[in-house]
Coordinates of N, CA, C and O in Angstrom, one line a residue:
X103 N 10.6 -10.2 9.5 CA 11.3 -9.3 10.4 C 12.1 -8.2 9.7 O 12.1 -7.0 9.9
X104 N 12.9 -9.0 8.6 CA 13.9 -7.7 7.7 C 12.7 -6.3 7.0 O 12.6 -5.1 7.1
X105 N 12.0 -7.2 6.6 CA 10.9 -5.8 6.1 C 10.6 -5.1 6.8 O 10.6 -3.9 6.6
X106 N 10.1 -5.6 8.1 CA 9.5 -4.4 9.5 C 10.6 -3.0 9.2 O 10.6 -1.8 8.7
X107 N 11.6 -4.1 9.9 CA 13.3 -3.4 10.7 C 13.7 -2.3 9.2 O 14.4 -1.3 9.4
X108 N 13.3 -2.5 8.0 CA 13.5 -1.9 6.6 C 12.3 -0.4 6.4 O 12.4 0.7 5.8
X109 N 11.6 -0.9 6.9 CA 10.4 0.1 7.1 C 10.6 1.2 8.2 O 10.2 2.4 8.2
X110 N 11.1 0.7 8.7 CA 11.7 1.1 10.0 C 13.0 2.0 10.2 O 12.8 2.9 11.0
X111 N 14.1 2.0 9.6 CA 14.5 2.4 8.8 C 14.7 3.4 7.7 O 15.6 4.2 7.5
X112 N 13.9 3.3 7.3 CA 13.2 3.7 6.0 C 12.7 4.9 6.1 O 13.1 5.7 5.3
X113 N 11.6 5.2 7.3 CA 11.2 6.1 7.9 C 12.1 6.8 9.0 O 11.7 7.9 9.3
X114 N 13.1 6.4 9.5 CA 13.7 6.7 10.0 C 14.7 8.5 9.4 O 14.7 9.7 9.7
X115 N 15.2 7.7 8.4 CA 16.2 8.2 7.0 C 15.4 9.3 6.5 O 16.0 10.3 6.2
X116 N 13.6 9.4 6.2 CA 12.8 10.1 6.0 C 13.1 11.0 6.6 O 13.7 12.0 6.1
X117 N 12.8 10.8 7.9 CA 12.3 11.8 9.1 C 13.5 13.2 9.0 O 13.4 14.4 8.8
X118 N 14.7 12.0 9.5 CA 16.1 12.5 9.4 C 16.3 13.9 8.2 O 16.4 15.1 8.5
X119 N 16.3 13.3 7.1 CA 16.7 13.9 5.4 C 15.8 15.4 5.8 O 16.3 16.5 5.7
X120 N 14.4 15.2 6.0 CA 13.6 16.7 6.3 C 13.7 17.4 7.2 O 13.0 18.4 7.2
X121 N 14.5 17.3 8.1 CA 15.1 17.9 9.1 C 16.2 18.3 9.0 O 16.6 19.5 9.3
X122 N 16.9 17.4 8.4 CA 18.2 18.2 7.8 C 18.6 19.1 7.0 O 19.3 20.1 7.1
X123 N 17.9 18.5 5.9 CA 17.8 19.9 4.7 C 16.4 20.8 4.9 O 15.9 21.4 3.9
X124 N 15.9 20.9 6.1 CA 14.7 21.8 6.5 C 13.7 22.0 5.7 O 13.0 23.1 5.7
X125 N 13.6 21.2 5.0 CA 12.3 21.4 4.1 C 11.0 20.3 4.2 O 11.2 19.1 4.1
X126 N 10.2 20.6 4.3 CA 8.8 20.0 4.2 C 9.0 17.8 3.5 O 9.6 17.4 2.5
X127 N 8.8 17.5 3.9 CA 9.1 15.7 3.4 C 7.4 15.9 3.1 O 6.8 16.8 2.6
X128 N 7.0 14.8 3.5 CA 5.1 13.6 3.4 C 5.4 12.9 4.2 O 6.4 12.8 5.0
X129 N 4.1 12.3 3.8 CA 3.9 11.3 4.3 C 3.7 9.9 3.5 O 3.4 9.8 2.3
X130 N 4.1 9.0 4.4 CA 4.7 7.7 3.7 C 3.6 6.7 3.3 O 2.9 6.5 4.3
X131 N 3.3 6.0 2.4 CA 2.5 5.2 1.8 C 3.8 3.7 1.8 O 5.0 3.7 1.4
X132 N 2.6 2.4 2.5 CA 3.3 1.0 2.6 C 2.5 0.5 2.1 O 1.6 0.3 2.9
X133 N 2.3 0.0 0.8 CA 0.9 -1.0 0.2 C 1.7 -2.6 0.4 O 2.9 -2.9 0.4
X134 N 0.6 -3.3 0.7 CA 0.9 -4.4 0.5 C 0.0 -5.2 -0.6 O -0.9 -4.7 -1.1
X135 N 0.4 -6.5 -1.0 CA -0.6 -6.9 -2.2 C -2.1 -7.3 -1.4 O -3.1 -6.8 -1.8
X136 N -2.1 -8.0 -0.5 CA -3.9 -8.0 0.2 C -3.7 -7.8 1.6 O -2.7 -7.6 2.4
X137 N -4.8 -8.0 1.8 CA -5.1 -8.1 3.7 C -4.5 -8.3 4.1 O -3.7 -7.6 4.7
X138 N -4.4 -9.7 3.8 CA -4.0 -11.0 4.6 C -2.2 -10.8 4.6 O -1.6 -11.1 5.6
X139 N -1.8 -10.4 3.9 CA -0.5 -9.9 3.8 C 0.0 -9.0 5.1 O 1.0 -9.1 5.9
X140 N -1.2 -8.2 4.8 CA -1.0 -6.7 5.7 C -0.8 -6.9 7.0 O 0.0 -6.4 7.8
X141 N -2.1 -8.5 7.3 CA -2.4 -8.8 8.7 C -1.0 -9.4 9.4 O -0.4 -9.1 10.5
X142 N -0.7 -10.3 8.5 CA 0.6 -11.0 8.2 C 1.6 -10.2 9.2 O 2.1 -10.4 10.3
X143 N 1.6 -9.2 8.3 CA 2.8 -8.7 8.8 C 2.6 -7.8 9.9 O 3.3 -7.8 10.9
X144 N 1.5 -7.2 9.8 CA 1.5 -6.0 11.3 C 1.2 -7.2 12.7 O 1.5 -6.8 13.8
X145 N 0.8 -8.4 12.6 CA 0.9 -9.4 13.7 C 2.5 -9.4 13.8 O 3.0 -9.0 14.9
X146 N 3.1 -9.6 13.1 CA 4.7 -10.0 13.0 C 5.2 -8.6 13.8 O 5.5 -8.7 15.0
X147 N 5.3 -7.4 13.0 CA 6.0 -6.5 13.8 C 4.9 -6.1 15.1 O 5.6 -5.4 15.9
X148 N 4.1 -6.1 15.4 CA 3.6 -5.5 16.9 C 4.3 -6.9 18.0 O 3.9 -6.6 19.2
X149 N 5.0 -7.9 17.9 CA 5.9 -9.5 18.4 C 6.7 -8.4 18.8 O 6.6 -7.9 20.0
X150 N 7.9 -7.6 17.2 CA 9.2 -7.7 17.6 C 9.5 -6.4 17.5 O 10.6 -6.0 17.3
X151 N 8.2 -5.6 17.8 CA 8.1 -4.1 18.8 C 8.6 -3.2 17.4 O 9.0 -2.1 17.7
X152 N 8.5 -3.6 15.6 CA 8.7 -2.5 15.3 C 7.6 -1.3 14.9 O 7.9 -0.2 14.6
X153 N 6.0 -2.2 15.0 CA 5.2 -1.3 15.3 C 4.9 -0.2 16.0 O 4.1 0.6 15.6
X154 N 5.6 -0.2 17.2 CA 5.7 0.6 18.6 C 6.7 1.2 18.1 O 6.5 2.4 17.8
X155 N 7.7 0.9 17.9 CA 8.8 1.7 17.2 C 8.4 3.0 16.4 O 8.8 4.1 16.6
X156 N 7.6 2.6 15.4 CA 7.0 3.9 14.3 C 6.2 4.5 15.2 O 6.2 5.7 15.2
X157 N 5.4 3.8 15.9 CA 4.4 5.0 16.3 C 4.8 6.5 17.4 O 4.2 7.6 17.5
X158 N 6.0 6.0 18.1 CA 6.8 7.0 18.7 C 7.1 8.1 18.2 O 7.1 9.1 18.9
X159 N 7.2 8.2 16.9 CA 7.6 9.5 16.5 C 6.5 9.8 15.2 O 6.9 10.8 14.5
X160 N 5.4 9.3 14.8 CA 4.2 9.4 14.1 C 3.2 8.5 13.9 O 3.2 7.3 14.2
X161 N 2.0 9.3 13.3 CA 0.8 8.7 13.3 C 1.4 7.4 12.5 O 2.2 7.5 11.6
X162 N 0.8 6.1 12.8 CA 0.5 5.2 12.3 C -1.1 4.2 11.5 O -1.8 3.4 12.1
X163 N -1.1 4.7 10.3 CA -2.6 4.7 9.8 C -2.8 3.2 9.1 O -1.8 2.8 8.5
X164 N -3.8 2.5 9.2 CA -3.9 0.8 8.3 C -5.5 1.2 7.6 O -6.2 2.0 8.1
X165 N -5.8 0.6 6.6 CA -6.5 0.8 6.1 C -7.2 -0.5 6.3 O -6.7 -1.6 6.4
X166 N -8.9 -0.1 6.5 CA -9.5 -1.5 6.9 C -10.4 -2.1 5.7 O -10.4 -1.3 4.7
X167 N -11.1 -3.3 5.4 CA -12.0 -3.1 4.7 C -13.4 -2.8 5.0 O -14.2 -3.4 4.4
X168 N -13.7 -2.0 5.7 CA -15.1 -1.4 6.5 C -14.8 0.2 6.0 O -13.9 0.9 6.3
X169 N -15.7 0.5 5.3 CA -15.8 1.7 4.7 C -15.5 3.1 6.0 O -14.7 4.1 6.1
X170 N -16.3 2.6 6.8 CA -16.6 4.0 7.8 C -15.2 3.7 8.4 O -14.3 4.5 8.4
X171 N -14.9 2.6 8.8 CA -13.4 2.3 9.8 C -12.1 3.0 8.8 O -11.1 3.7 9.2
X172 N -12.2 2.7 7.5 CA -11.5 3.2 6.6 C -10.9 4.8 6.7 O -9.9 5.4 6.8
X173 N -12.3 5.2 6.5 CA -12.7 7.1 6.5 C -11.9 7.4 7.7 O -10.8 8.1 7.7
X174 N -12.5 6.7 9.0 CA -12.2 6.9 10.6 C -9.9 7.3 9.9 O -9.3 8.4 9.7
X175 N -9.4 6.2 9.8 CA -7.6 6.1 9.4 C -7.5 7.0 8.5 O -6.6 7.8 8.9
X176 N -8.0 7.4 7.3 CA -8.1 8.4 6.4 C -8.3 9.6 7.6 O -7.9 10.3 6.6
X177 N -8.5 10.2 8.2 CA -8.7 11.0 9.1 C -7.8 11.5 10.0 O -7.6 12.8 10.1
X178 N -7.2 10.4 10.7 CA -6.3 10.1 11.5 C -4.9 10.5 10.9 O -4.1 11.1 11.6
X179 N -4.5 10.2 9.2 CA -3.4 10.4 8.7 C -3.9 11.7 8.6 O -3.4 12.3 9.6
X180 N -4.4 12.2 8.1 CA -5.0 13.9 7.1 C -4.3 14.2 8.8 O -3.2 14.6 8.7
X181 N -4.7 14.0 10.1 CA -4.5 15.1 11.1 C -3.1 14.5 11.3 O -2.3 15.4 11.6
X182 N -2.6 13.3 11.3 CA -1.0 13.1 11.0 C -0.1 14.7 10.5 O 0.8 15.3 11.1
X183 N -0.4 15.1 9.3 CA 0.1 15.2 8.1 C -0.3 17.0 8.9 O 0.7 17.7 8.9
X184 N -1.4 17.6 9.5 CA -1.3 18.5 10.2 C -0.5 18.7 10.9 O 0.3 19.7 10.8
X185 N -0.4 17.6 12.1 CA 1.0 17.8 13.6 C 2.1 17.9 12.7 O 2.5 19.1 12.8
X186 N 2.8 17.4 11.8 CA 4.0 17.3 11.0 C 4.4 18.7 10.2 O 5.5 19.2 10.0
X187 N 2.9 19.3 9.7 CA 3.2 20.5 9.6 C 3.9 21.8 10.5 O 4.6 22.7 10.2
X188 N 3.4 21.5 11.3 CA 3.4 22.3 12.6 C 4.6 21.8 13.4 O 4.9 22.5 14.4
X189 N 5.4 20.8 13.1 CA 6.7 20.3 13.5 C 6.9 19.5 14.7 O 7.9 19.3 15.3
X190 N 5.2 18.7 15.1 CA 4.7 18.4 16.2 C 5.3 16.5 16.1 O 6.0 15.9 16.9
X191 N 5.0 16.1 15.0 CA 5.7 14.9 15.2 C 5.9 14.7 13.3 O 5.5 15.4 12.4
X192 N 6.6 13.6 13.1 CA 7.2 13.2 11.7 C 6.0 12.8 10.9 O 5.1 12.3 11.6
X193 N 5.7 12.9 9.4 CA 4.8 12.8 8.4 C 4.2 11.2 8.9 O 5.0 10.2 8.9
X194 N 3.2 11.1 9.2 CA 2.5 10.1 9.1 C 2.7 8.5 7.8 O 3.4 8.6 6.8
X195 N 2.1 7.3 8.3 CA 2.9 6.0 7.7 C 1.2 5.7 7.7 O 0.3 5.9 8.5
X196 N 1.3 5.2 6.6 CA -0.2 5.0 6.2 C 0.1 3.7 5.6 O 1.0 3.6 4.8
X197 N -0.7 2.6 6.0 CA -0.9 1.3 5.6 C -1.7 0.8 4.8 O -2.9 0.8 5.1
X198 N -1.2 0.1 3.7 CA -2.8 -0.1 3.1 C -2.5 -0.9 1.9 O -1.3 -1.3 1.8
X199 N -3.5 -1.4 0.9 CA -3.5 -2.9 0.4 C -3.8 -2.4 -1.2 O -4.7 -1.6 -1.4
X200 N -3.0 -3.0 -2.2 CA -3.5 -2.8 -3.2 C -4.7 -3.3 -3.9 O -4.8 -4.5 -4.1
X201 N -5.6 -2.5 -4.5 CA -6.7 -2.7 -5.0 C -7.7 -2.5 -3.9 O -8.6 -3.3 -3.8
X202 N -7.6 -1.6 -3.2 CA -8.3 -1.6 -1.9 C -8.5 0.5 -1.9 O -7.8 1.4 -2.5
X203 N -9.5 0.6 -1.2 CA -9.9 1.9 -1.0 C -8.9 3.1 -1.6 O -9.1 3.9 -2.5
X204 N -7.9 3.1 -0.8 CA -6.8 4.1 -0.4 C -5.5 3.9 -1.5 O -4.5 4.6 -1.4
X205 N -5.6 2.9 -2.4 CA -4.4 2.9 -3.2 C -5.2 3.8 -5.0 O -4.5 4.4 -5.9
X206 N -6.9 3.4 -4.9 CA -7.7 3.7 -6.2 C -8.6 4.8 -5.8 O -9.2 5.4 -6.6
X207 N -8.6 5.0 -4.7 CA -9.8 6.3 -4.6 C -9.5 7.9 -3.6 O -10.3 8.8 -3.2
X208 N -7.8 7.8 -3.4 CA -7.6 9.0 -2.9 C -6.3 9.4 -3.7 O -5.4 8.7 -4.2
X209 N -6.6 10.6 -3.7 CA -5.5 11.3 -3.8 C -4.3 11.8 -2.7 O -4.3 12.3 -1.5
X210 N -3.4 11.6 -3.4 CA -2.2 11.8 -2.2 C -1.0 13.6 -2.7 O 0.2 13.8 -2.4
X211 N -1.6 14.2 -3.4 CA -1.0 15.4 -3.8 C -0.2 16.0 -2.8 O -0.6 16.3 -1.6
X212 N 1.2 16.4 -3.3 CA 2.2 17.1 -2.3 C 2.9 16.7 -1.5 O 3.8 16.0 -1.7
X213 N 2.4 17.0 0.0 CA 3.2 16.3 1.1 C 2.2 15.5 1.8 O 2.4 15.3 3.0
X214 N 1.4 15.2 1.2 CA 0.4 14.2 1.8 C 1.1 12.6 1.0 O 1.0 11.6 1.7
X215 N 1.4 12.6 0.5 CA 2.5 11.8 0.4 C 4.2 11.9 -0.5 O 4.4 12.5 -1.5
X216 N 4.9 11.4 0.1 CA 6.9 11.8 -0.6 C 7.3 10.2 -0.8 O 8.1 9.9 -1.6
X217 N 6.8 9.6 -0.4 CA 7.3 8.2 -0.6 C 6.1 7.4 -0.3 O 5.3 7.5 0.7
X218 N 6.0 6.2 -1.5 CA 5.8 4.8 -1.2 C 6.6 3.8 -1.7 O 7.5 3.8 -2.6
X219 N 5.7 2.7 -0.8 CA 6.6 1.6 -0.5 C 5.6 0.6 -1.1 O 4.3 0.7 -0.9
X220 N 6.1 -0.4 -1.7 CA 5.0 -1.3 -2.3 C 6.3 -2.9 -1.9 O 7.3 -3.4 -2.3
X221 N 5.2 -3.0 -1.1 CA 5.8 -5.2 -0.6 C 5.0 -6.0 -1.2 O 3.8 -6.2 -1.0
X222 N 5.8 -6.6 -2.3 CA 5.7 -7.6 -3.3 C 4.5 -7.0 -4.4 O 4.0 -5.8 -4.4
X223 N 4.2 -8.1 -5.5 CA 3.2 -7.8 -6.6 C 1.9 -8.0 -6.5 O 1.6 -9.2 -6.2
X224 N 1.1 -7.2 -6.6 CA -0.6 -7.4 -6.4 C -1.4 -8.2 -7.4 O -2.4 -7.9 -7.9
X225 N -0.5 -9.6 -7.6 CA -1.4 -10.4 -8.1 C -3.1 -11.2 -7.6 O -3.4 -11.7 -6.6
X226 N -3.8 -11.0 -9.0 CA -5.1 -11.0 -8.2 C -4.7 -12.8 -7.9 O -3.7 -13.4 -8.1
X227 N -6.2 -13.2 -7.1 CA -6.2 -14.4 -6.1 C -6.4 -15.4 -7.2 O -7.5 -15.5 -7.8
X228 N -4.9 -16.6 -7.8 CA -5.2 -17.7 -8.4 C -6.3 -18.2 -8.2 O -7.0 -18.3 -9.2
X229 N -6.9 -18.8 -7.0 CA -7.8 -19.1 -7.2 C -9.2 -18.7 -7.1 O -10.1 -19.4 -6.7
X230 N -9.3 -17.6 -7.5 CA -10.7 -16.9 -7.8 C -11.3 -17.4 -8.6 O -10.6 -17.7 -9.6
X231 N -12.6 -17.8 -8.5 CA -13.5 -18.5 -9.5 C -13.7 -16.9 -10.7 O -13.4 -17.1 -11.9
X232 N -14.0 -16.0 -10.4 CA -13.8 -14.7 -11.8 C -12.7 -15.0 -12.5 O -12.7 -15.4 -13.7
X233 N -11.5 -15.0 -11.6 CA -10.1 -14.7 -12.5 C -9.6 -16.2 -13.2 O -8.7 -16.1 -14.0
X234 N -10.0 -17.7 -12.9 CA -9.9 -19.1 -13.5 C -10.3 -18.5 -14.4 O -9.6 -18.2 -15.3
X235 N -11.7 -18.2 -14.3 CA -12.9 -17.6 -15.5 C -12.1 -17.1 -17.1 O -11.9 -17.5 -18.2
X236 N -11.7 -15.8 -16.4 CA -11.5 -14.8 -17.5 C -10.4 -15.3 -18.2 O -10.4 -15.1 -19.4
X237 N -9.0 -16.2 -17.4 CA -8.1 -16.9 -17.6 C -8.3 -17.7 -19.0 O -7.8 -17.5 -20.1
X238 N -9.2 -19.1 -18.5 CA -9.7 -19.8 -19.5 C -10.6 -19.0 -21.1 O -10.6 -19.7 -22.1
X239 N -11.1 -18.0 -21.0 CA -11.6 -17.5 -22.0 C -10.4 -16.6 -22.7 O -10.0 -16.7 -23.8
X240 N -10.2 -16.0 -22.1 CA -8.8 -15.6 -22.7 C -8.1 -16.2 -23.1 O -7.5 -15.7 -24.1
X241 N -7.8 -17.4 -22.7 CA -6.7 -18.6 -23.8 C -7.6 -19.1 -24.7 O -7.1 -19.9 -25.5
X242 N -9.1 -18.8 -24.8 CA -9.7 -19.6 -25.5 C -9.9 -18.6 -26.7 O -9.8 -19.1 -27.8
X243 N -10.3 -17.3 -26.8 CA -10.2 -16.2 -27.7 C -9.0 -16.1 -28.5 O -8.9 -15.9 -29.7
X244 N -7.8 -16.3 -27.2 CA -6.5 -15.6 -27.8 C -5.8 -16.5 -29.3 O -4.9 -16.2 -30.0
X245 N -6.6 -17.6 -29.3 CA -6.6 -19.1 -30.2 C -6.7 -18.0 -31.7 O -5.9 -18.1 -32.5
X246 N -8.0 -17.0 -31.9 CA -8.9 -16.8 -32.9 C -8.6 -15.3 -32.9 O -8.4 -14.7 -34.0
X247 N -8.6 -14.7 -31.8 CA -8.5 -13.1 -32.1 C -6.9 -12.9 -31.4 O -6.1 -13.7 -30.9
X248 N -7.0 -11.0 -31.9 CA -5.8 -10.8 -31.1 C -6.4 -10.0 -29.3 O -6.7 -8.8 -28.9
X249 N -6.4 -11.0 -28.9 CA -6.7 -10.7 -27.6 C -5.5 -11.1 -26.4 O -5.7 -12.3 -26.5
X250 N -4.8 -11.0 -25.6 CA -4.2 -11.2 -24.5 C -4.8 -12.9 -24.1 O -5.9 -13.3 -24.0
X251 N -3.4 -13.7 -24.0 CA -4.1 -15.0 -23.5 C -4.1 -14.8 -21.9 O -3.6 -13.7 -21.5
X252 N -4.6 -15.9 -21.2 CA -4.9 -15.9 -19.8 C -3.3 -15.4 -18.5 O -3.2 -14.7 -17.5
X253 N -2.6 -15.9 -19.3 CA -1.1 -15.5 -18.4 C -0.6 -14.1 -18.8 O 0.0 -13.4 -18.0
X254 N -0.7 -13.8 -19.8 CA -0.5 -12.2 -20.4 C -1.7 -11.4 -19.4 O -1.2 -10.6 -18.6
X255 N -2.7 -11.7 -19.5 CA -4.1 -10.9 -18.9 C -3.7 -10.6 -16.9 O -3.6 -9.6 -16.2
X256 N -3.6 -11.8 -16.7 CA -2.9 -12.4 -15.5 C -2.2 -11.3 -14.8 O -2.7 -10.4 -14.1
X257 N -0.7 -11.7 -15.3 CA 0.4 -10.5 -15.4 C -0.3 -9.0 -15.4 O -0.4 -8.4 -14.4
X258 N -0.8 -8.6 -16.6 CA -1.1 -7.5 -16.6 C -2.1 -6.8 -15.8 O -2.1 -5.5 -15.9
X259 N -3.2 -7.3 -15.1 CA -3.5 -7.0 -13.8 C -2.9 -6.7 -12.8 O -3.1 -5.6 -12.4
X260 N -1.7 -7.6 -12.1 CA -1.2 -7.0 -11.0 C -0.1 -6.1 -11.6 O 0.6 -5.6 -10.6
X261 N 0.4 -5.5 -12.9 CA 1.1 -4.5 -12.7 C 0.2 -3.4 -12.6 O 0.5 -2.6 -11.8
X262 N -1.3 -3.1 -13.6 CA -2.3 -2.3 -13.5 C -2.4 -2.2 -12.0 O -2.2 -1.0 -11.7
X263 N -2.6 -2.8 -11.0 CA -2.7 -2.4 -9.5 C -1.4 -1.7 -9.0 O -1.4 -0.6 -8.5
X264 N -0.4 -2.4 -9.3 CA 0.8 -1.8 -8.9 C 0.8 0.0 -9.4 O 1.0 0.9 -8.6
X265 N 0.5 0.1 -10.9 CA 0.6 1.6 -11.6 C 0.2 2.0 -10.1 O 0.9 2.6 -9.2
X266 N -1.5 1.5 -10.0 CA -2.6 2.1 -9.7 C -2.3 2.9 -8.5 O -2.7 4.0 -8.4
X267 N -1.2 1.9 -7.0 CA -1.0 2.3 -6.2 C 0.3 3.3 -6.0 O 0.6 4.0 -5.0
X268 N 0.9 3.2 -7.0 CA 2.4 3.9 -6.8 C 2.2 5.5 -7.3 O 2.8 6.5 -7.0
X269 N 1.0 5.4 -8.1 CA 0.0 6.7 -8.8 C 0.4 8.3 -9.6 O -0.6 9.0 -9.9

């Protein structure tokens, strides 16, 4: 609930600050570490109404894992990011997951995006049969070479996502 009501907020303070000082803001980027997170939480705030809350005064965009549904929200914000120009409603809130479409394969130059928001660390999935994998060979190398052992490799994945999405 505090993160919604913080987002919420958040954007609020945005909206406010470019209006005030009359200059051009973005649009806002919220990564989460996966889906399931994402799902997590937008179940949670559409309960305690602070989904409905953002969308009042701007586009509200989520990124899916379905390529074409993806494009479709990538769309939706780009025309967000138009009305806001034009003073029609506040810079668009674009949702989306690290290591996923929209945090590695678009560009956000200017006022296509002024702020993100990253909720928690995008550590990859413990138990992924790849990442056990690469884990155990890495402790098993790091014995003999200078290679990164499994918890060093680990770690440095989810900040490499983190870079990746903050950009």
């Amino acid at each position: 609930d505090a993160i919604g009501k913080l987002l919420l907020e958040i954007c609020s303070i945005e909206q406010l600050s470019s209006v005030r000082h009359r200059q051009s803001s973005g649009g806002v980027l919220c990564f989460f570490p996966s889906f399931r997170s994402l799902q997590l939480h937008v179940s949670r705030w559409k309960q305690i109404g602070v989904l409905q809350s953002l969308k009042v005064s701007r586009a509200v965009c989520v990124e899916h894992p379905d390529t074409a549904k993806c494009e479709e929200q990538k769309k939706l914000y780009e025309a967000g990011i138009q009305q806001a120009r034009l003073g029609q409603k506040a810079f668009p809130l674009f949702r989306a997951v690290c290591r996923g479409k929209i945090s590695e394969g678009m560009d956000f130059s200017d006022d296509l995006c002024r702020l993100v928001i990253v909720l928690g660390i995008p550590f990859p999935t413990v138990a992924d049969p790849k990442v056990i994998l690469k884990r155990q060979y890495n402790d098993q190398q790091s014995k003999h070479t200078n290679v990164l052992n499994g918890q060093q490799w680990y770690n440095i994945q989810a900040y490499r996502a983190l870079n990746q999405a903050i950009g």
